[in-house]
Structures are given as C-alpha cells and as structure tokens.
Amino acid sequence: MKKLFIFLVSLLIIIPAVSFAADKVIVFAASSTTNMIDEVLAVYNKKGGNAYGSYAASGALAKQIQSGAPAGIFISANKEWMDKLEKEGAVDESSRKNLFGNKLVLITNKKNNIKVDFSKKVDFTSILQNEKLVIGAPESVPAGQYAKQSFTKLGYWDSLQKNIVTAANVRDALAFVSRGEALLGVVFGTDAAADKNVTVVAEFPENTHNDISYPVAVIKDNSNQEVKKLYNFLISDEAKKIYEKYGFKVY
C-alpha cells in the first residue's frame, strides 16, 4: 500500500511537469533580434514562463509559418512579410503592432580605414576594387531589401552588381565582414553594435529606404493562454527597456 501511495504521488509530480513542457511557446523572430530576444525570453522564463526563440531571415520564417510551423508569435524585420501572413489569415490582426525600429548602416572590419559620406558622390569602384560587398538576399532578408532600396535610390545598385554577394540572413552578412571575408556589408545598426570586430562606415539616409519597423503578431492557429501571456510581456515596459538597451527604437 505504501508503494502504491508513493507511485501515485510521483505521478502527481510528473503530470504538471509534462503539462508545463507542452506549454512551451516558440517565438519566430528576425535574425537581427537574436541577442535581444534571447535576453527578453530569459527574463520571462525566470518569471515562470516557458519560451524560446527561433531565428532566421523574416522571409524564411514567414514561409515556415505558412507551412504550419508551430510558432506562437512572429516578429518580422519588415511589414511586408507580416502583411503576407495577415492577408492569408495566419496572424491575429488585433495583436499586430510595431514593436521597435532600427537603422540601416554600411560596415567594414575594424582593421580597415574606410569612411563614406552619402551626402557626396561615393566612388565605390575605388573603395571596393575586386573586394566584396555583402547584403542579405533582397528577396527574403529585410536588411537586404532595404539595402537594395537605398543603393537604387542613391544610384549605385547597377554598378555594384559585380561586387555584391548575398547572405541567407543579416547575421550571416555581419559574420562575413567580421571575419574579413567581405570588405563592406549592409546590416542594421543594432547588428553592428553587437560585433566588436566591425565598425560603421556610414548610416544610410532614412529617405532612401522604407521605414525600418518590426511588427509583432500572434499566430492564429497556435494561440493559447501561454502565447498571450508571452505576447503581453513582449509589449510590456519591462521588455521595452531591454529593446532600448540594445539600441532599438521603441515605439
């Protein structure tokens, strides 16, 4: 009888643990938010939450969500990918809002002495010569999309084609420059600040690209109380302080 009692008590201990694991929430977030969202989720989990982040280019994440990936929340680095999901009815429209913003910068490895002034004509031919300029793939990476917009508006896109190489996401583009495998790269300002091996060469004028804002929304098919609790924390003042610490512009 005593053994049976111990067994039943052990079941009572195990069952809540299994339920807790089942309540884990996955946040699909743009690569440029990796360090910051990791910290936000760490704070949330210390309060009893159970969440983790999955990071990639916004386009790649949106396509995974379209295919039924179990994301509870999506944070995109541009509105276009969120627009696509909203149009398809994949996200809860009432939960969508701009969470924070960023800026677009041109970077190089800190060992290089390069400065660019976009208010003047830039001689990229002399600067790059046969070296590479890395950007995120414009068709799926928001930072790459913004880079194409800016270079096109400034009149350099066509002439840069022989130098441009593309990366799967903005953090890969950052890594290329950090390792010295590309002379220049285009990333978000917060990415540049996160890597001690790179330095900002110039900031792209805001009027050369679309507004850089990061919308957040709950995935409709995967919404539950745990997802809603995490969503409320992501839009809280406590989370906003962490966003600001990483250099994001909070709305």
CSV table of C-alpha atoms in Angstrom, one decimal, residues 2 4 6 21 25 32 42-43 54 69 76 111 155 162 181 237 243:
chain,number,residue,atom,x,y,z
A,2,LYS,CA,2.8,2.4,0.9
A,4,LEU,CA,1.2,2.4,-4.3
A,6,ILE,CA,4.4,6.7,-3.4
A,21,ALA,CA,6.7,21.3,-21.2
A,25,VAL,CA,6.0,28.9,-26.7
A,32,SER,CA,18.7,40.9,-36.1
A,42,ALA,CA,15.4,34.7,-20.3
A,43,VAL,CA,13.8,37.3,-18.1
A,54,SER,CA,13.9,30.6,-33.4
A,69,ALA,CA,5.4,25.6,-38.2
A,76,SER,CA,9.4,40.4,-38.6
A,111,LYS,CA,41.1,46.9,-39.2
A,155,GLY,CA,22.2,55.5,-57.9
A,162,LYS,CA,30.0,42.8,-59.8
A,181,GLU,CA,35.6,37.8,-46.0
A,237,ASP,CA,7.5,48.4,-20.4
A,243,TYR,CA,14.9,46.7,-26.5
